[in-house]
Short mmCIF file of C-alpha atoms in Angstrom, two decimals:
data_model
loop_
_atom_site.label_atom_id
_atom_site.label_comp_id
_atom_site.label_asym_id
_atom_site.label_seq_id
_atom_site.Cartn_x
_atom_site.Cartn_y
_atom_site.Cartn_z
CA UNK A 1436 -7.38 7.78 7.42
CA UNK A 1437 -4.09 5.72 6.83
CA UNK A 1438 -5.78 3.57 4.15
CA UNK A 1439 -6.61 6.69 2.04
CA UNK A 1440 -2.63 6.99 1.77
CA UNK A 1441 -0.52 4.63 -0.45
CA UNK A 1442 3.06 4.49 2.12
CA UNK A 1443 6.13 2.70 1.17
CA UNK A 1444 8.24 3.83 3.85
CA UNK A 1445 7.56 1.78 7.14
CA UNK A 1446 8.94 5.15 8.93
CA UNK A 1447 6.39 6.89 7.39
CA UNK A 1448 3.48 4.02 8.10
CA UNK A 1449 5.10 4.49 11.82
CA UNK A 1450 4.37 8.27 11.72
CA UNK A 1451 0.62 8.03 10.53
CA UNK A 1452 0.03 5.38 12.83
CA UNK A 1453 1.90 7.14 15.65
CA UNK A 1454 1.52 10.78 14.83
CA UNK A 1455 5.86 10.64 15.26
CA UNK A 1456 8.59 9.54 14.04
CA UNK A 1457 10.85 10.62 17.31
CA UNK A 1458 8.03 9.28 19.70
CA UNK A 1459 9.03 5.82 21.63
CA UNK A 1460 6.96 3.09 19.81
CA UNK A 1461 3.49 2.98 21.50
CA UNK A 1462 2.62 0.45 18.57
CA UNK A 1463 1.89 -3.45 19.89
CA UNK A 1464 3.99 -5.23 17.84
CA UNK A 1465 6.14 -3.27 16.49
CA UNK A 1466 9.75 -1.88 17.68
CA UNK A 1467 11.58 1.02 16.55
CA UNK A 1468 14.72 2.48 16.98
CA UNK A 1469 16.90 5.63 16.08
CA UNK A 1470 20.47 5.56 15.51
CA UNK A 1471 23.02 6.75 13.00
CA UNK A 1472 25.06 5.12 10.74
CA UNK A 1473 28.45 6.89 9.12
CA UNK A 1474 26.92 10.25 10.69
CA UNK A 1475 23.56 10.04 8.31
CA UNK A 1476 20.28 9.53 10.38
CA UNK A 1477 18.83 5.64 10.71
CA UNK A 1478 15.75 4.40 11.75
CA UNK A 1479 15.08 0.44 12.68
CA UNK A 1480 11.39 -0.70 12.43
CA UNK A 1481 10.67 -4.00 13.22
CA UNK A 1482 7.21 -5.69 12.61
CA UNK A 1483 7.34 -8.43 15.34
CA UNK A 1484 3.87 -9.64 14.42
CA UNK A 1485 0.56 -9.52 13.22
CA UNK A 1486 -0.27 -6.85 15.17
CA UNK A 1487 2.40 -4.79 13.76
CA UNK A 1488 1.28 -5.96 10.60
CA UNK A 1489 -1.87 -4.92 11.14
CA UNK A 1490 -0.79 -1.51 12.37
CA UNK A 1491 1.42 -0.29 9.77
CA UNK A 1492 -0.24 -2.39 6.69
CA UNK A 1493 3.31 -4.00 5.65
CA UNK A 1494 4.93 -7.97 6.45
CA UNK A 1495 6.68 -8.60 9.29
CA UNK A 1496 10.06 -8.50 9.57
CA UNK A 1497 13.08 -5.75 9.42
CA UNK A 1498 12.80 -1.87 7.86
CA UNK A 1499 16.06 -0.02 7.68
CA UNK A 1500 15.71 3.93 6.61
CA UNK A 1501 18.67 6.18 6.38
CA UNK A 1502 18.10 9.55 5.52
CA UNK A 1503 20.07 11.70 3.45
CA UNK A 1504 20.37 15.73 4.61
CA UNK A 1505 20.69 16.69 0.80
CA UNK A 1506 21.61 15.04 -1.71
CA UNK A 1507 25.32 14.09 -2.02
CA UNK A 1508 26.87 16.10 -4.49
CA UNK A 1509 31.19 15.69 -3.62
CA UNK A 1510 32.29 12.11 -4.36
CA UNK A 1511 33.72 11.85 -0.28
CA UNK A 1512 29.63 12.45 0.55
CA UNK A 1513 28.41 10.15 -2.31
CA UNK A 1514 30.96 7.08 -0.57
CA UNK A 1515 30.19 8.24 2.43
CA UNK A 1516 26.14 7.09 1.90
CA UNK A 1517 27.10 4.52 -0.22
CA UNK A 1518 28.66 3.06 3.08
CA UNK A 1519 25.50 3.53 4.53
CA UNK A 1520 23.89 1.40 2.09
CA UNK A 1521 26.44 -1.24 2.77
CA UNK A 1522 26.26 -1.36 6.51
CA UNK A 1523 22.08 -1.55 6.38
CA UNK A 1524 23.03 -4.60 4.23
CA UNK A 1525 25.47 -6.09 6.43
CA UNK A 1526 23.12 -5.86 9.45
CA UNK A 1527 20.71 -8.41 7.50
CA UNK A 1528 20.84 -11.72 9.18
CA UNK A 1529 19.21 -13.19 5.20
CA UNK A 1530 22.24 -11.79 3.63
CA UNK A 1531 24.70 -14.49 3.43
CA UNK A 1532 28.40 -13.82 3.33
CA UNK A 1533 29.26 -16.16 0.21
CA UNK A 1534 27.65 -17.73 -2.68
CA UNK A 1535 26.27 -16.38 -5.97
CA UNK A 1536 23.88 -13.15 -5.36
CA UNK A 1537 21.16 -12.00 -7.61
CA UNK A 1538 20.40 -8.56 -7.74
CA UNK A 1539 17.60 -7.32 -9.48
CA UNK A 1540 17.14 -3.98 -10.97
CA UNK A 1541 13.30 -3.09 -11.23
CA UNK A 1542 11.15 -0.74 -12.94
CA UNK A 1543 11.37 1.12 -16.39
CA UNK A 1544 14.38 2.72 -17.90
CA UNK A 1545 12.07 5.16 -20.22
CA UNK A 1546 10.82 6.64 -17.45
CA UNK A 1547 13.65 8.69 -15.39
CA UNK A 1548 11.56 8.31 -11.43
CA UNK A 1549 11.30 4.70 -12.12
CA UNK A 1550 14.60 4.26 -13.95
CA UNK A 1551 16.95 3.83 -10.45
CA UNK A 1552 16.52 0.46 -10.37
CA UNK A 1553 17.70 -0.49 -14.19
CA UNK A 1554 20.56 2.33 -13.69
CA UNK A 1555 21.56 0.57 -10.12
CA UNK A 1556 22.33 -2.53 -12.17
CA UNK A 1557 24.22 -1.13 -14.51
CA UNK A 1558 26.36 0.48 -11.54
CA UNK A 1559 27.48 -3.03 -9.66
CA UNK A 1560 30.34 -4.91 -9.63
CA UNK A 1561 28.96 -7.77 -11.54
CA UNK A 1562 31.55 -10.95 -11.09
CA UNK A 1563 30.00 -13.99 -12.02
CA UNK A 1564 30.89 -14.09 -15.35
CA UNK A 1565 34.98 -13.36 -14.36
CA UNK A 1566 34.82 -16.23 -11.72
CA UNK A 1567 33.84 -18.87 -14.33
CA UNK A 1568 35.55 -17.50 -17.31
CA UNK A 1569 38.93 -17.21 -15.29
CA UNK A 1570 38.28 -19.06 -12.08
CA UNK A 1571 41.86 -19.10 -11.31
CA UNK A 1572 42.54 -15.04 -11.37
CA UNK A 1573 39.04 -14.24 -9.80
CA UNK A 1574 38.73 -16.89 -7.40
CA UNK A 1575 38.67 -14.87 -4.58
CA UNK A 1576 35.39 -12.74 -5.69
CA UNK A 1577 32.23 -13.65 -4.42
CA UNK A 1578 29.82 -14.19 -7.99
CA UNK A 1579 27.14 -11.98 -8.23
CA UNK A 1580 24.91 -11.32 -10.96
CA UNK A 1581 22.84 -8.33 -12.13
CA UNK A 1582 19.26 -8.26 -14.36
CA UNK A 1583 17.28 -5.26 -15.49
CA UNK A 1584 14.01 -7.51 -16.21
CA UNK A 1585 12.11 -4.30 -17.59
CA UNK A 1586 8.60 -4.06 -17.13
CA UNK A 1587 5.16 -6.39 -18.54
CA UNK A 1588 4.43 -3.77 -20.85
CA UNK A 1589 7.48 -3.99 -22.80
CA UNK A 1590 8.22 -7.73 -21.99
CA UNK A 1591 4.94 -9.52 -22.37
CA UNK A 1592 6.32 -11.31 -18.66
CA UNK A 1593 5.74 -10.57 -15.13
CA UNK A 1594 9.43 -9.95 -13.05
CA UNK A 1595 8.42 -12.51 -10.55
CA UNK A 1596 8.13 -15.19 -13.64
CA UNK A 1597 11.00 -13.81 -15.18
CA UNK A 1598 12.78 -13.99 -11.80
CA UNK A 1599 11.14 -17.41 -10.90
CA UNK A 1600 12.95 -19.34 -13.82
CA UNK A 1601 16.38 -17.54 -13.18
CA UNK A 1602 16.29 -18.22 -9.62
CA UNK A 1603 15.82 -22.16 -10.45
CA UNK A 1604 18.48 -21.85 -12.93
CA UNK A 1605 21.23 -20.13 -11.45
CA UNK A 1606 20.75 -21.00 -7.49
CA UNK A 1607 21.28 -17.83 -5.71
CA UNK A 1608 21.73 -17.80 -2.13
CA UNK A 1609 20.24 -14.53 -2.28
CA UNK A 1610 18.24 -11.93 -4.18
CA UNK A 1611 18.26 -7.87 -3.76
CA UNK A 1612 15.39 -6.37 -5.36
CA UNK A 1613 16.10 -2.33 -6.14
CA UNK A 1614 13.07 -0.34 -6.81
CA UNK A 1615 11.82 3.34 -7.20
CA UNK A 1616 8.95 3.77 -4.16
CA UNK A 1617 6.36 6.49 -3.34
CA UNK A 1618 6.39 8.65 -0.31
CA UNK A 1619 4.05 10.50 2.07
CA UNK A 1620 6.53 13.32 2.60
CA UNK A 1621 8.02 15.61 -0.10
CA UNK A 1622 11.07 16.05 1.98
CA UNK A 1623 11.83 12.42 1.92
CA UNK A 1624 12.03 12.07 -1.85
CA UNK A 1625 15.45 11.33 -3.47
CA UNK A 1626 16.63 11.55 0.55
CA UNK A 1627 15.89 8.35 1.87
CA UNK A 1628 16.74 4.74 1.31
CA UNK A 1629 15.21 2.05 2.31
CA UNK A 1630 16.00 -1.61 3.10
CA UNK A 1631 13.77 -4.56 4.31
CA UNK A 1632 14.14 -8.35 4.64
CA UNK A 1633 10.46 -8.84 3.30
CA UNK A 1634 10.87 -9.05 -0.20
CA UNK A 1635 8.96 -6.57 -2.47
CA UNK A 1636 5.78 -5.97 -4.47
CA UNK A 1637 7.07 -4.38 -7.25
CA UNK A 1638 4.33 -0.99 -8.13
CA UNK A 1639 2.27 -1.33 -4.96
CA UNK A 1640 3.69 2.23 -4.47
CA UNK A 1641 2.15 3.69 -7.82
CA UNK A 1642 -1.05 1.73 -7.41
CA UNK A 1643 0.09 -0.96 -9.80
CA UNK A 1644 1.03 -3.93 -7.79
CA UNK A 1645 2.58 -7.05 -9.62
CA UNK A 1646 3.06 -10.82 -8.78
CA UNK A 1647 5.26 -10.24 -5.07
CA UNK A 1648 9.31 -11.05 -5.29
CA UNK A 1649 9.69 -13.00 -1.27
CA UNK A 1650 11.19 -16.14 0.19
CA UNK A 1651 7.83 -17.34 -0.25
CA UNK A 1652 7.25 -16.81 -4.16
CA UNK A 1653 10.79 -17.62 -4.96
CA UNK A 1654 12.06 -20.01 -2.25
CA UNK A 1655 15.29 -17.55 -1.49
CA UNK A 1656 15.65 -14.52 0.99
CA UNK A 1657 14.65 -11.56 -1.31
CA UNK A 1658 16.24 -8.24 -0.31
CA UNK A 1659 14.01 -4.99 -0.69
CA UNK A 1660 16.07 -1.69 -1.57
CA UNK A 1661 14.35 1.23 -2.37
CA UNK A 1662 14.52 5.02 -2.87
CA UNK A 1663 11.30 7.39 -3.14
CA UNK A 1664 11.40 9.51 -6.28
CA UNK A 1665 7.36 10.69 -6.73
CA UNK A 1666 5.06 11.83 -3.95
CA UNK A 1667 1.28 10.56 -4.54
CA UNK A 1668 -0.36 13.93 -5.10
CA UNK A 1669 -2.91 12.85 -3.23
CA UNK A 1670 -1.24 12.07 -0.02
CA UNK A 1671 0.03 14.92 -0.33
CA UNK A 1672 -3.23 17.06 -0.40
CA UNK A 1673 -4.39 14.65 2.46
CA UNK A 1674 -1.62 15.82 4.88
CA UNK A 1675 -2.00 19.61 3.94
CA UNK A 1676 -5.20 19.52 4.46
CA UNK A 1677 -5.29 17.79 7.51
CA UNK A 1678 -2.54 20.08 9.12
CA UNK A 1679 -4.37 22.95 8.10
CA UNK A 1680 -7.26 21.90 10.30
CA UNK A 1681 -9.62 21.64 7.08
CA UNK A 1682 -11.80 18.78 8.45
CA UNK A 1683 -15.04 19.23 5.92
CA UNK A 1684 -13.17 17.43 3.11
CA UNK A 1685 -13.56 13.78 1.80
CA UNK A 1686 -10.80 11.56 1.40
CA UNK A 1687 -12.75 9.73 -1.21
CA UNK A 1688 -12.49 12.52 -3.61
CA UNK A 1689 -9.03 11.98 -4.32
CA UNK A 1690 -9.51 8.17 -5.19
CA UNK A 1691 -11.77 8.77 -7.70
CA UNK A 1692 -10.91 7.74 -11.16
CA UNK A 1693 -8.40 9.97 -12.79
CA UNK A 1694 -7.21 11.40 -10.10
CA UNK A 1695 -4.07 9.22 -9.10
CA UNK A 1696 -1.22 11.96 -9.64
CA UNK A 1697 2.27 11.07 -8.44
CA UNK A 1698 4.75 14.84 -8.56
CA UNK A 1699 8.53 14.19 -9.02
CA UNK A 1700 11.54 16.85 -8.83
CA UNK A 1701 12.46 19.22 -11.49
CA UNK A 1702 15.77 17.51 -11.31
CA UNK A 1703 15.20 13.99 -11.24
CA UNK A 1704 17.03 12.98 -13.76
CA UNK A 1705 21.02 14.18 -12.12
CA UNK A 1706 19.13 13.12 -8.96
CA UNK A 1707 18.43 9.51 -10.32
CA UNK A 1708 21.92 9.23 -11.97
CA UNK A 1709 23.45 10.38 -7.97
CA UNK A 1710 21.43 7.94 -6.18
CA UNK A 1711 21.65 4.64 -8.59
CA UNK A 1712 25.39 5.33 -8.27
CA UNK A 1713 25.31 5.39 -4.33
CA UNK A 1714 23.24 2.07 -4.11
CA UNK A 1715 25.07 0.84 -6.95
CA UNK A 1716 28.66 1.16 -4.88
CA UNK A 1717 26.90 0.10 -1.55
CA UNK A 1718 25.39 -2.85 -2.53
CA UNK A 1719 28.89 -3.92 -4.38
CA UNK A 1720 30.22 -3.68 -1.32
CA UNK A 1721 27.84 -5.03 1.08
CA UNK A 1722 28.63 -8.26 -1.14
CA UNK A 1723 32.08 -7.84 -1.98
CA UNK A 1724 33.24 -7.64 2.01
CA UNK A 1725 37.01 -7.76 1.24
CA UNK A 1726 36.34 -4.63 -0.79
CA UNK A 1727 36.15 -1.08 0.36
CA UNK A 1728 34.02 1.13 -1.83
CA UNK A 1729 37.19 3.18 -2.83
CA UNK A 1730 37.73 -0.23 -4.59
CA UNK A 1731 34.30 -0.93 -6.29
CA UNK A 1732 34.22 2.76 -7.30
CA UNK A 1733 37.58 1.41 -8.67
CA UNK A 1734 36.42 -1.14 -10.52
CA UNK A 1735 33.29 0.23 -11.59
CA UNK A 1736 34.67 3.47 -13.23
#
């Protein structure tokens, strides 16, 4: 009953399709892997083909997932997962070590569970404009630029067209897309980050999918990072249900119109603000490698 379930996660897609997450793959085409990274729980999925596509409903390619035990509260625990973020980055063969990066804060700043990507731009060590201002002081930064589009409802524009015509302008090797995501498991939201090579569909999560941002619409590596603030409410039911043994039920009942809920924490807006900083530092520097994140946080303050 997968496709009565809207999954961002590809660990999560794993574990419906599996029954798992700490099973050994059984899944043809598709390779996973547990490991930790800076003491903070990571899982590798790898869609090898179109039989993992097939199987977990998402493109091929590479799905990092760290998980967060609580949310980081201490500044040493907030670096400490913002080198998480960094090293999932670093292991991405599309991220290039130089030239001008475009990173791409998604979503709607009104609206606090969909806000981390606009508040993630704001938190980056934007250089571009220092390296051609005063190339000869800040020639040793790498450029990267930073872009809240905001969403069609408030622009008139899709992201991706937005997006399309700033790509061709600026020539990016690169673009990192940050978005707010859905998950299956209420334990997972504001605890787990997610990065992929495959690009992103900006609201597939929410039911409100828009024009895709990959290599294929933009004609440059695009960079998926992502964070789960809402659980669909009706995912939710599903798996309660289901663990409870209630069979009887249908799943079509909760796909019926007006009844697409989405429940987000009490706290989401300090949990937002914690987050959006921790990507905000890691992605800085994932890009800026001569940089620890005691210096972006330096730079950023």
């Amino acid at each position: 009953m997968s496709s009565n379930r809207k999954i961002d996660l590809a660990l999560e897609a794993k574990e419906l399709a599996e029954g798992s997450a700490r099973q050994t793959t059984r899944l043809s085409g598709v390779r996973a892997e547990e490991d930790t990274v800076f003491g903070l729980p990571l899982t590798r999925v790898d869609i090898l083909d179109q039989r993992g596509e097939q199987a977990l409903g998402k493109p091929r390619g590479t799905y990092l997932t760290m998980e967060l035990p609580e949310l980081p509260q201490e500044r040493e625990e907030i670096l400490r997962a913002a080198r998480g973020v960094a090293a999932m980055l670093e292991t991405l063969d599309c991220l290039p070590q130089t030239g001008l990066v475009l990173v791409v804060g998604l979503g709607n700043r009104q609206v606090t569970p969909d806000a981390v990507g606009p508040k993630t731009a704001d938190a980056l060590l934007v250089t571009r404009h220092l390296i051609q201002n005063l190339p000869d002081q800040f020639a040793g930064l790498r450029p990267v630029a930073a872009l809240a589009p905001g969403v069609t409802g408030a622009t008139g524009m899709e992201s991706g067209e937005l997006l399309a015509a700033l790509v061709k302008r600026l020539n990016p090797v690169c673009l990192i897309a940050v978005d707010a995501l859905a998950a299956r498991r209420q334990e997972r939201v504001c605890r787990t980050i997610q990065v992929a090579d495959t690009g992103i569909v900006p609201g597939s999560g929410v039911g409100n999918a828009r024009m895709a941002l990959d290599q294929k619409t933009l004609g440059v590596p695009v960079i998926a990072v992502g964070v789960p603030t809402v659980v669909d409410a009706a995912t939710l039911c599903l798996d309660l249900l289901e663990e409870s043994g209630e069979k009887s039920f249908d799943p079509a009942i909760f796909r019926q119109e007006g009844a697409e809920w989405f429940v987000t924490p009490r706290t989401i807006d300090s949990q937002v603000h914690t987050l959006s900083r921790i990507l905000g530092l890691g992605i800085s520097t994932a890009l800026h490698v001569d940089f620890s994140v005691e210096d972006v946080e330096k730079w950023t303050s």
